[in-house]
Coordinates of C-alpha atoms and ligand atoms in Angstrom, one line a residue:
M1 CA 9.8 21.6 1.6
S2 CA 10.0 22.8 5.3
H3 CA 8.3 20.4 7.8
Q4 CA 9.7 18.5 10.5
N5 CA 10.9 15.3 10.4
V6 CA 11.0 12.2 12.2
L7 CA 12.9 9.2 11.4
I8 CA 11.7 6.1 11.9
L9 CA 14.8 3.0 12.1
D10 CA 13.7 -0.1 10.6
F11 CA 15.0 -3.2 12.4
G12 CA 12.9 -5.8 10.1
G13 CA 9.7 -5.2 11.7
Q14 CA 6.4 -6.3 10.3
Y15 CA 4.9 -3.1 11.5
N16 CA 7.5 -0.8 10.0
Q17 CA 4.9 1.0 7.2
L18 CA 2.1 1.2 9.8
I19 CA 4.2 3.1 12.4
A20 CA 4.8 5.7 9.6
R21 CA 1.2 5.9 8.5
R22 CA 0.6 6.6 12.3
V23 CA 3.0 9.3 12.6
R24 CA 2.0 10.8 9.4
D25 CA -2.0 10.8 10.2
L26 CA -0.7 12.7 13.4
G27 CA 0.7 15.6 11.5
V28 CA 4.1 14.7 11.5
Y29 CA 6.4 14.2 8.7
C30 CA 8.8 10.8 8.8
E31 CA 10.7 8.7 6.8
I32 CA 11.9 5.0 7.1
I33 CA 15.5 4.2 7.1
P34 CA 17.2 0.8 7.4
F35 CA 19.2 0.5 10.7
R36 CA 22.1 -0.5 9.1
K37 CA 22.1 2.9 7.3
A38 CA 21.2 4.9 10.7
T39 CA 24.8 6.3 11.4
V40 CA 25.0 9.3 13.6
E41 CA 25.9 11.6 10.5
K42 CA 23.1 10.0 8.3
I43 CA 20.7 10.7 10.8
R44 CA 22.0 14.5 11.5
E45 CA 21.0 15.0 7.7
Y46 CA 17.4 14.4 8.4
S47 CA 17.8 17.0 11.6
P48 CA 14.6 14.8 12.9
I49 CA 12.9 16.2 16.0
G50 CA 12.8 12.2 17.2
L51 CA 13.5 8.7 16.3
I52 CA 11.2 5.7 16.5
F53 CA 13.0 2.0 16.4
T54 CA 10.8 -0.5 14.8
G55 CA 10.6 -3.9 16.2
G56 CA 11.9 -6.6 14.7
P57 CA 12.0 -10.7 14.5
N58 CA 15.5 -11.2 16.2
S59 CA 16.4 -11.9 19.7
V60 CA 19.1 -8.8 20.7
Y61 CA 21.6 -11.8 21.9
A62 CA 21.1 -13.9 18.3
E63 CA 24.2 -14.0 15.6
N64 CA 24.0 -10.9 13.3
A65 CA 21.1 -9.2 15.4
P66 CA 20.7 -5.8 14.2
Q67 CA 22.8 -3.5 16.4
I68 CA 22.6 0.1 16.8
D69 CA 25.7 2.7 17.1
P70 CA 25.6 3.7 21.0
A71 CA 26.0 7.1 20.3
V72 CA 22.7 7.2 18.6
L73 CA 21.4 7.4 21.8
S74 CA 23.3 10.1 22.8
M75 CA 22.7 12.8 20.4
G76 CA 20.0 14.4 22.4
V77 CA 17.4 13.5 20.2
P78 CA 14.0 11.9 21.7
V79 CA 13.9 7.8 21.0
L80 CA 10.9 5.6 21.4
G81 CA 11.7 1.9 21.0
L82 CA 9.2 -0.5 19.9
C83 CA 9.3 -4.2 20.6
Y84 CA 12.9 -5.3 19.4
G85 CA 13.8 -1.7 19.6
C86 CA 13.1 -1.0 23.3
Q87 CA 15.1 -4.2 24.2
L88 CA 18.0 -3.1 21.9
I89 CA 18.0 0.2 23.7
A90 CA 18.1 -1.6 27.0
H91 CA 20.6 -3.9 26.2
T92 CA 22.9 -1.2 24.2
L93 CA 22.6 1.3 27.3
G94 CA 23.8 -1.6 30.2
G95 CA 20.4 -3.4 30.8
K96 CA 19.3 -7.0 30.7
V97 CA 17.3 -8.9 27.8
E98 CA 15.8 -12.4 29.1
T99 CA 14.2 -14.9 27.4
A100 CA 10.7 -15.7 29.1
P101 CA 9.9 -19.3 29.4
A102 CA 7.0 -18.7 27.0
R103 CA 5.8 -16.3 24.1
E104 CA 3.5 -13.6 25.5
F105 CA 1.5 -12.8 22.6
G106 CA -1.7 -10.8 21.6
K107 CA -4.1 -8.7 23.6
T108 CA -2.8 -8.3 27.2
A109 CA -4.1 -6.2 30.2
T110 CA -1.3 -3.6 30.9
H111 CA -1.1 -1.1 34.0
F112 CA 0.5 2.2 33.2
N113 CA 2.2 5.1 34.9
T114 CA 0.0 7.7 34.2
T115 CA 2.7 10.6 35.3
S116 CA 5.0 9.4 32.4
P117 CA 4.4 12.3 29.7
L118 CA 3.6 9.4 27.0
F119 CA 0.6 8.5 29.0
T120 CA -0.6 11.9 30.1
D121 CA -4.6 11.9 30.2
L122 CA -4.8 8.0 29.5
P123 CA -6.2 5.4 31.7
E124 CA -4.1 3.6 34.4
E125 CA -5.4 0.2 32.6
A126 CA -5.8 -0.9 29.3
T127 CA -5.4 -3.6 26.6
T128 CA -1.7 -3.7 24.4
W129 CA -1.0 -5.9 21.6
M130 CA 2.2 -7.9 23.0
S131 CA 4.4 -10.0 20.3
H132 CA 7.5 -11.2 22.2
V133 CA 9.4 -14.0 23.9
D134 CA 12.3 -11.6 25.3
Y135 CA 11.6 -9.1 27.6
V136 CA 13.9 -6.4 29.3
G137 CA 15.0 -8.0 32.4
K138 CA 16.8 -5.7 34.3
L139 CA 16.5 -1.9 33.3
P140 CA 19.4 0.1 32.1
E141 CA 20.8 2.9 34.7
G142 CA 18.6 6.1 34.9
F143 CA 15.7 4.2 33.5
E144 CA 12.4 3.4 35.1
S145 CA 9.3 1.0 34.6
I146 CA 6.4 2.9 33.2
A147 CA 3.9 -0.1 32.9
H148 CA 4.0 -3.7 33.4
T149 CA 1.6 -6.5 32.7
D150 CA 1.2 -10.0 34.8
H151 CA 4.0 -11.6 33.1
C152 CA 6.3 -8.5 31.8
P153 CA 7.5 -6.1 34.4
V154 CA 9.1 -4.0 31.7
A155 CA 5.9 -3.4 29.4
A156 CA 7.5 0.0 29.1
M157 CA 10.4 2.1 30.3
Q158 CA 11.5 5.7 30.6
N159 CA 14.8 7.9 30.7
L160 CA 13.1 11.1 31.4
D161 CA 16.4 13.4 31.1
K162 CA 17.6 12.1 28.2
K163 CA 14.0 11.5 26.4
I164 CA 14.3 7.9 25.8
F165 CA 11.6 5.8 26.0
G166 CA 10.7 2.0 25.0
F167 CA 7.3 0.3 24.9
Q168 CA 7.3 -3.6 24.7
Y169 CA 4.2 -3.5 23.2
H170 CA 2.8 -2.3 19.7
P171 CA 1.1 1.0 20.0
E172 CA 0.6 1.0 16.2
V173 CA -1.7 -1.5 15.8
E174 CA -5.4 -1.2 16.4
H175 CA -5.7 -3.6 19.3
T176 CA -3.6 -1.8 21.8
Q177 CA -6.1 0.7 23.4
N178 CA -5.0 4.5 23.0
G179 CA -1.7 3.4 21.2
S180 CA -2.1 6.7 18.6
K181 CA -2.3 8.5 21.4
M182 CA 1.0 6.9 23.3
L183 CA 2.4 8.1 19.6
R184 CA 0.8 11.6 19.7
N185 CA 2.3 12.1 23.0
F186 CA 5.5 10.9 22.3
L187 CA 5.5 13.6 19.3
Y188 CA 3.9 16.5 20.5
N189 CA 4.7 16.2 24.4
V190 CA 8.4 14.8 24.0
C191 CA 9.8 15.5 20.5
G192 CA 7.8 19.4 20.2
A193 CA 6.0 18.6 17.2
V194 CA 3.6 21.1 15.8
G195 CA 2.1 19.1 13.0
D196 CA 3.1 20.7 10.3
W197 CA 2.3 17.8 7.9
S198 CA -1.3 18.5 5.7
M199 CA -1.9 17.4 2.5
K200 CA -2.8 21.0 1.8
D201 CA 0.7 22.2 2.3
Y202 CA 2.5 19.3 0.5
C203 CA 0.0 19.8 -2.6
N204 CA 1.0 23.5 -3.1
T205 CA 4.7 23.0 -2.4
A206 CA 4.9 19.7 -4.9
I207 CA 3.2 21.7 -7.5
A208 CA 5.9 24.6 -7.1
Q209 CA 8.6 22.0 -7.0
V210 CA 7.4 20.7 -10.0
R211 CA 7.2 24.2 -11.8
E212 CA 10.6 25.3 -10.7
K213 CA 12.2 21.7 -11.9
V214 CA 10.3 21.7 -15.2
G215 CA 10.7 25.0 -16.3
D216 CA 9.6 25.4 -19.7
G217 CA 10.7 21.6 -20.6
K218 CA 8.6 18.7 -21.8
V219 CA 6.9 16.1 -19.4
L220 CA 5.9 12.6 -20.6
L221 CA 3.3 10.1 -18.0
A222 CA 2.6 6.8 -18.8
L223 CA -1.6 7.2 -17.3
S224 CA -2.9 3.7 -16.6
G225 CA -6.2 5.2 -14.6
G226 CA -5.0 3.9 -11.5
V227 CA -4.9 6.3 -8.4
D228 CA -1.6 6.8 -8.6
S229 CA -0.8 7.8 -12.4
S230 CA -4.1 9.8 -12.3
V231 CA -2.8 12.2 -9.2
V232 CA 0.6 12.2 -10.9
A233 CA -1.3 13.4 -14.1
K234 CA -3.7 15.7 -12.1
L235 CA -0.9 17.2 -10.3
L236 CA 1.4 17.8 -13.6
S237 CA -1.4 19.1 -15.5
K238 CA -2.2 21.9 -12.6
A239 CA 1.5 22.6 -12.3
I240 CA 2.6 22.6 -16.1
G241 CA -0.4 22.5 -18.1
N242 CA 0.1 21.2 -21.7
Q243 CA 3.7 21.0 -21.3
L244 CA 2.5 17.5 -20.0
T245 CA 1.9 14.7 -22.5
C246 CA -0.2 11.4 -21.0
I247 CA 0.2 8.4 -23.0
F248 CA -2.9 5.9 -22.1
V249 CA -2.2 2.7 -23.4
D250 CA -5.7 0.7 -24.0
H251 CA -4.8 -3.0 -23.9
G252 CA -8.5 -4.0 -24.1
L253 CA -8.0 -5.4 -20.8
M254 CA -9.7 -2.6 -18.6
R255 CA -13.0 -3.7 -17.1
K256 CA -16.1 -2.3 -18.4
N257 CA -16.2 1.6 -19.6
E258 CA -12.7 2.1 -17.9
G259 CA -11.2 3.3 -21.0
D260 CA -13.9 5.9 -21.6
E261 CA -14.1 7.2 -18.2
I262 CA -10.3 8.0 -18.1
E263 CA -10.7 9.6 -21.3
A264 CA -13.2 11.8 -19.8
V265 CA -11.4 13.0 -17.0
F266 CA -8.3 13.7 -18.7
G267 CA -8.8 14.1 -22.4
N268 CA -10.7 17.7 -22.0
G269 CA -7.7 19.6 -23.5
D270 CA -5.8 21.0 -20.5
I271 CA -3.3 18.6 -21.4
N272 CA -1.8 16.5 -24.5
F273 CA -3.4 13.4 -23.9
V274 CA -3.1 10.4 -26.4
R275 CA -5.3 7.2 -26.0
V276 CA -4.1 4.4 -28.0
N277 CA -6.4 1.5 -28.5
A278 CA -4.0 -1.4 -28.9
E279 CA -6.5 -4.1 -28.0
D280 CA -5.8 -6.4 -30.9
R281 CA -2.3 -6.5 -30.1
F282 CA -2.2 -7.5 -26.9
L283 CA -4.8 -10.1 -27.9
G284 CA -2.9 -11.0 -30.8
K285 CA -0.1 -11.7 -28.8
L286 CA -2.0 -13.5 -25.8
A287 CA -3.6 -15.7 -28.4
G288 CA -3.2 -19.1 -27.4
V289 CA -1.1 -18.7 -24.0
S290 CA -2.8 -19.7 -20.8
E291 CA 0.4 -20.1 -18.4
P292 CA -0.3 -17.1 -16.0
E293 CA 3.5 -15.8 -15.5
K294 CA 3.8 -15.5 -19.6
K295 CA 0.7 -13.9 -19.6
R296 CA 1.9 -11.3 -17.4
K297 CA 5.3 -11.0 -19.2
I298 CA 4.2 -10.9 -22.6
I299 CA 1.8 -7.8 -21.5
G300 CA 4.4 -5.9 -19.7
E301 CA 6.9 -6.4 -23.0
E302 CA 3.9 -5.4 -25.1
F303 CA 2.9 -2.3 -23.4
I304 CA 6.8 -1.1 -23.2
R305 CA 6.9 -1.5 -27.4
V306 CA 3.5 0.2 -27.7
F307 CA 4.7 2.9 -25.4
E308 CA 7.8 3.2 -26.9
E309 CA 6.4 3.6 -30.7
E310 CA 4.0 6.5 -29.3
A311 CA 6.8 8.1 -27.2
K312 CA 8.9 8.5 -30.4
K313 CA 6.3 10.3 -32.8
I314 CA 6.2 12.6 -29.8
G315 CA 10.6 13.1 -30.1
K316 CA 12.6 14.1 -27.3
V317 CA 11.1 14.9 -23.5
D318 CA 12.9 16.6 -20.8
F319 CA 11.0 14.5 -18.0
L320 CA 9.3 11.1 -17.7
A321 CA 7.2 11.3 -14.7
Q322 CA 6.0 8.3 -12.8
G323 CA 3.6 7.4 -10.1
T324 CA 6.2 5.6 -8.0
I325 CA 4.9 6.1 -4.0
Y326 CA 6.6 5.5 -0.7
A327 CA 5.7 2.2 -0.1
D328 CA 7.6 1.0 -3.0
V329 CA 10.8 2.8 -2.0
V330 CA 10.9 1.9 1.3
E331 CA 13.8 -0.2 1.9
S332 CA 13.1 -2.8 4.6
G333 CA 15.4 -3.3 7.3
S334 CA 15.5 -7.1 6.8
G335 CA 16.3 -9.6 3.9
D336 CA 14.6 -9.7 0.6
A337 CA 11.1 -11.6 0.4
A338 CA 10.3 -14.1 -2.0
V339 CA 8.7 -13.3 -5.3
I340 CA 5.2 -14.5 -5.5
K341 CA 4.3 -13.1 -8.8
S342 CA 6.0 -10.8 -11.4
H343 CA 3.8 -7.8 -10.6
H344 CA 3.7 -5.3 -13.5
N345 CA 2.7 -1.8 -13.1
V346 CA 1.6 -0.2 -16.3
G347 CA 3.9 2.5 -16.2
G348 CA 7.1 1.0 -15.2
L349 CA 10.6 1.9 -16.0
P350 CA 10.9 2.2 -19.6
D351 CA 14.8 2.7 -19.9
Y352 CA 14.4 3.6 -24.1
V353 CA 13.0 6.7 -24.1
D354 CA 14.8 9.6 -24.6
F355 CA 14.3 11.9 -21.4
K356 CA 16.7 13.6 -19.1
E357 CA 15.2 13.1 -16.0
I358 CA 12.6 11.1 -14.0
I359 CA 9.9 13.1 -12.1
E360 CA 8.3 11.3 -9.0
P361 CA 5.8 13.9 -7.3
L362 CA 4.9 11.1 -5.1
R363 CA 7.3 9.7 -4.0
L364 CA 7.3 10.5 -0.2
L365 CA 3.5 9.3 0.0
F366 CA 1.7 7.0 1.5
K367 CA -1.4 5.2 -0.6
D368 CA -3.7 6.8 1.9
E369 CA -2.0 10.4 1.5
V370 CA -2.0 9.6 -2.7
R371 CA -5.9 9.4 -2.4
A372 CA -6.0 12.8 -0.2
L373 CA -3.9 14.7 -2.5
G374 CA -6.1 13.2 -5.5
R375 CA -9.0 14.7 -3.2
E376 CA -7.0 18.0 -3.0
L377 CA -6.3 18.4 -6.4
G378 CA -10.2 17.7 -7.4
L379 CA -10.2 14.4 -9.0
P380 CA -13.3 12.8 -9.0
D381 CA -13.9 10.2 -6.2
Y382 CA -14.3 7.1 -8.7
L383 CA -10.7 7.7 -9.2
V384 CA -9.3 8.6 -5.7
N385 CA -10.8 5.7 -4.4
R386 CA -10.7 3.1 -7.3
Q387 CA -9.8 -0.4 -5.6
P388 CA -6.2 -1.6 -6.8
F389 CA -6.3 -3.2 -10.4
P390 CA -3.5 -5.1 -11.7
G391 CA -1.0 -3.9 -14.3
P392 CA -2.1 -7.0 -16.6
G393 CA -5.6 -6.5 -16.5
L394 CA -8.6 -8.9 -17.0
A395 CA -5.8 -11.2 -18.5
I396 CA -5.3 -12.8 -15.1
R397 CA -9.1 -12.8 -13.9
V398 CA -9.7 -14.9 -17.4
I399 CA -8.3 -18.2 -16.3
G400 CA -6.5 -20.2 -19.3
E401 CA -6.2 -18.6 -22.7
V402 CA -7.8 -14.7 -23.1
T403 CA -10.3 -14.0 -25.9
K404 CA -12.4 -11.0 -26.5
E405 CA -15.4 -13.3 -25.8
K406 CA -14.4 -14.5 -22.8
L407 CA -13.0 -10.8 -21.6
D408 CA -16.6 -9.3 -22.8
V409 CA -18.4 -11.8 -20.1
L410 CA -16.3 -11.4 -17.7
R411 CA -16.4 -7.5 -17.9
D412 CA -20.2 -7.9 -17.9
A413 CA -20.1 -9.8 -14.8
D414 CA -17.8 -7.7 -12.9
F415 CA -19.8 -5.0 -13.8
I416 CA -23.1 -6.3 -12.1
F417 CA -20.9 -7.5 -9.3
R418 CA -19.4 -4.0 -8.7
D419 CA -22.9 -2.5 -9.3
E420 CA -24.5 -4.4 -6.4
I421 CA -21.9 -4.1 -4.0
A422 CA -21.8 -0.1 -4.2
K423 CA -25.9 -0.2 -4.1
A424 CA -25.3 -2.5 -0.9
G425 CA -22.8 0.3 0.4
L426 CA -20.2 -2.3 0.8
D427 CA -17.9 -0.8 -1.6
K428 CA -15.7 0.9 1.2
S429 CA -15.7 -2.4 4.0
V430 CA -14.9 -4.6 1.0
H431 CA -11.4 -3.4 -0.1
Q432 CA -10.9 -5.1 -3.2
Y433 CA -13.9 -7.1 -4.9
F434 CA -14.0 -8.6 -8.4
A435 CA -15.1 -11.5 -10.6
V436 CA -13.0 -14.1 -12.3
L437 CA -13.9 -16.0 -15.0
T438 CA -12.8 -19.6 -14.5
N439 CA -11.5 -22.1 -17.5
M440 CA -14.2 -24.6 -16.1
R441 CA -17.5 -25.4 -18.0
S442 CA -20.2 -27.4 -16.2
V443 CA -23.8 -28.8 -16.9
G444 CA -26.9 -26.4 -16.4
V445 CA -30.3 -26.0 -17.0
M446 CA -32.2 -23.0 -18.7
G447 CA -35.7 -23.0 -19.5
D448 CA -36.1 -26.5 -21.0
F449 CA -33.0 -26.8 -22.3
R450 CA -29.4 -27.9 -21.0
T451 CA -26.5 -25.4 -21.2
Y452 CA -22.5 -25.9 -21.2
D453 CA -21.4 -22.7 -20.0
Y454 CA -18.8 -21.0 -17.8
T455 CA -18.3 -20.6 -14.0
L456 CA -18.1 -17.4 -12.7
A457 CA -15.6 -17.1 -9.3
L458 CA -16.8 -14.0 -7.3
R459 CA -13.8 -12.7 -5.1
G460 CA -13.9 -10.1 -2.2
V461 CA -11.3 -9.4 0.4
T462 CA -10.5 -7.0 3.2
T463 CA -7.2 -6.1 4.2
S464 CA -5.1 -3.4 5.5
D465 CA -1.9 -3.3 3.4
F466 CA -2.9 -6.2 0.6
M467 CA 0.3 -8.4 1.4
T468 CA -2.4 -10.5 3.7
A469 CA -6.2 -10.9 3.3
D470 CA -9.4 -12.2 4.8
W471 CA -12.3 -13.1 2.4
A472 CA -15.2 -10.8 3.2
R473 CA -17.9 -11.9 4.4
I474 CA -20.4 -10.3 1.8
P475 CA -24.2 -11.0 3.0
Y476 CA -25.8 -13.9 1.6
E477 CA -28.5 -11.5 0.2
V478 CA -26.1 -9.7 -1.6
L479 CA -24.5 -12.5 -3.2
D480 CA -27.9 -13.8 -4.0
K481 CA -28.9 -10.7 -6.1
V482 CA -25.6 -10.8 -7.7
S483 CA -25.9 -14.6 -8.9
V484 CA -29.5 -13.9 -10.1
R485 CA -28.2 -10.7 -12.1
I486 CA -25.4 -12.1 -13.6
V487 CA -27.1 -15.6 -14.7
N488 CA -29.9 -13.6 -16.0
E489 CA -28.0 -10.8 -17.6
V490 CA -24.8 -12.2 -19.1
D491 CA -24.9 -14.8 -21.6
H492 CA -22.4 -18.0 -21.0
I493 CA -22.3 -18.1 -17.7
N494 CA -24.8 -20.3 -16.0
R495 CA -22.9 -21.3 -12.2
I496 CA -21.4 -18.7 -9.8
C497 CA -18.9 -19.7 -6.9
Y498 CA -17.9 -17.4 -4.2
D499 CA -14.3 -17.8 -2.9
I500 CA -13.6 -18.2 0.3
T501 CA -10.1 -18.7 1.1
S502 CA -7.9 -16.0 2.7
K503 CA -4.4 -14.8 1.4
P504 CA -2.3 -16.8 2.7
P505 CA -2.6 -19.6 1.4
A506 CA -4.5 -18.0 -1.6
T507 CA -3.1 -14.9 -3.4
I508 CA -6.0 -12.2 -4.1
E509 CA -6.2 -12.5 -7.7
W510 CA -6.2 -16.2 -9.3
E511 CA -3.1 -15.6 -11.3
Ligands
XMP601 P1 -1.8 -10.7 -5.0 O1 -2.7 -11.7 -6.1 O2 -0.9 -10.8 -5.4 O3 -2.1 -9.6 -5.3 O4 -2.6 -11.7 -3.8 C1 -1.9 -8.6 -4.3 C2 -2.4 -6.7 -4.8 O5 -1.8 -6.7 -6.0 C3 -2.6 -6.7 -7.3 N1 -1.9 -6.5 -8.2 C4 -1.2 -6.4 -9.0 N2 -0.9 -4.8 -9.2 N3 0.4 -5.1 -11.3 C5 0.0 -4.4 -10.2 O6 0.1 -3.2 -10.3 C6 0.3 -6.5 -11.1 O7 0.8 -7.5 -11.7 C7 -0.4 -6.9 -10.2 N4 -1.2 -8.1 -9.4 C8 -1.9 -8.6 -8.4 C9 -3.9 -7.3 -6.6 O8 -4.8 -6.8 -7.6 C10 -3.8 -7.3 -5.2 O9 -4.6 -5.6 -4.9

């Protein structure tokens, strides 16, 4: 693929992927690598037009603080350091980083020197997003301050000759006014970007690459109906048609009508599409099990078994396709995060299928880009915009033991909730929404009769990355409509609650 490249050196900051997404949104391809791997030789392999150093949690003086080979700063490649990245540049080049008595955090009024190419055509005063204790107290030789706040004399710095810049604030977060324009200025005014990264080009190139790699070989894909595997299926079907076989394991834990919708899109004869109706098998294995992690494990293992049996019927394939996306492969610059839940993606790597090689055509793409590619390929909106759906499906939204009856109750209630959210035009602003069938029953009254039925929980969240989330302020009128419809139209639910916890401390799913 011939396009310019920007390399993002990750120092463990929480916004590393956000920076990358901003850069790509500006039409410039970029990749993230951990700072430890960023040797001069490694950087040269990418032939980057620019480098961006991310923030990070450390102080440059801390023991084991991430460092950078000073030679990286004299490669002649323009550099922009953000927060820790800025301090590291100052520290590495002989400036002085100092610790402020108090942390500067949040929206901060900032004054800019607009003669800098990074602030061209921008106002002299604007709000930036700060999050630091340390700051650059003494500039390295050849540098000048190009922005300041009341508490921070060097909110931004530059060495124009060497094309090295640093921002103490975070231009990538939305709270920084004109942040995207500043990044754009760095890319286009300093690095010489031409904006050659577009989904249309990517799509054509990816199709050509798949054709070349696969030749007349056979490809197998586990299709879950989620955005990623659907886009892979569509891309491969365009590239290699019926050399592709998709196995869709219907575990009976999908939402209402979902299995049929997937079959309608992919089962039209362009590719070999196999739908395995394995509901009985999955429910059999889940019978009597109520512990969440155990349910997840059982489903993951059973999925592999079913997939394996079907794959065996096909015999040897040459390639196994996967919907791995960039967020899954970025290696963080800092340590490993704690495992909260054993996430399972239907389509996880089965190491038992007889194949030669793996193809992962989405490996370089962020989620928004995967959706854009799906649109480019002509997938229907409801597939491209599908909200995340956990691999174990509704089994983790039926609290406690999973039975067919409970699943059907949940499916009907969830369908009404989703329907009303869409009718109210909230399906874009509420990023994930679903119903949970709790394991609790309570007393109610219907007509003149006492009922003793299930309590349903509704969950709606807003989030940018699903790592943290806030509960969605769905208008009362919408919740009211949902509640009235569900208790009237769905048997065995007589009470409905709305989940008003954010993540953390709760998670998005209940199990
Ligand atoms: P939690 O519940 O951990 O969920 O806050 C974060 C996001 O991940 C989705 N999720 C899963 N996705 N396999 C997946 O592919 C899983 O096992 C799984 N569990 C949770 C969840 O829906 C939310 O979007």
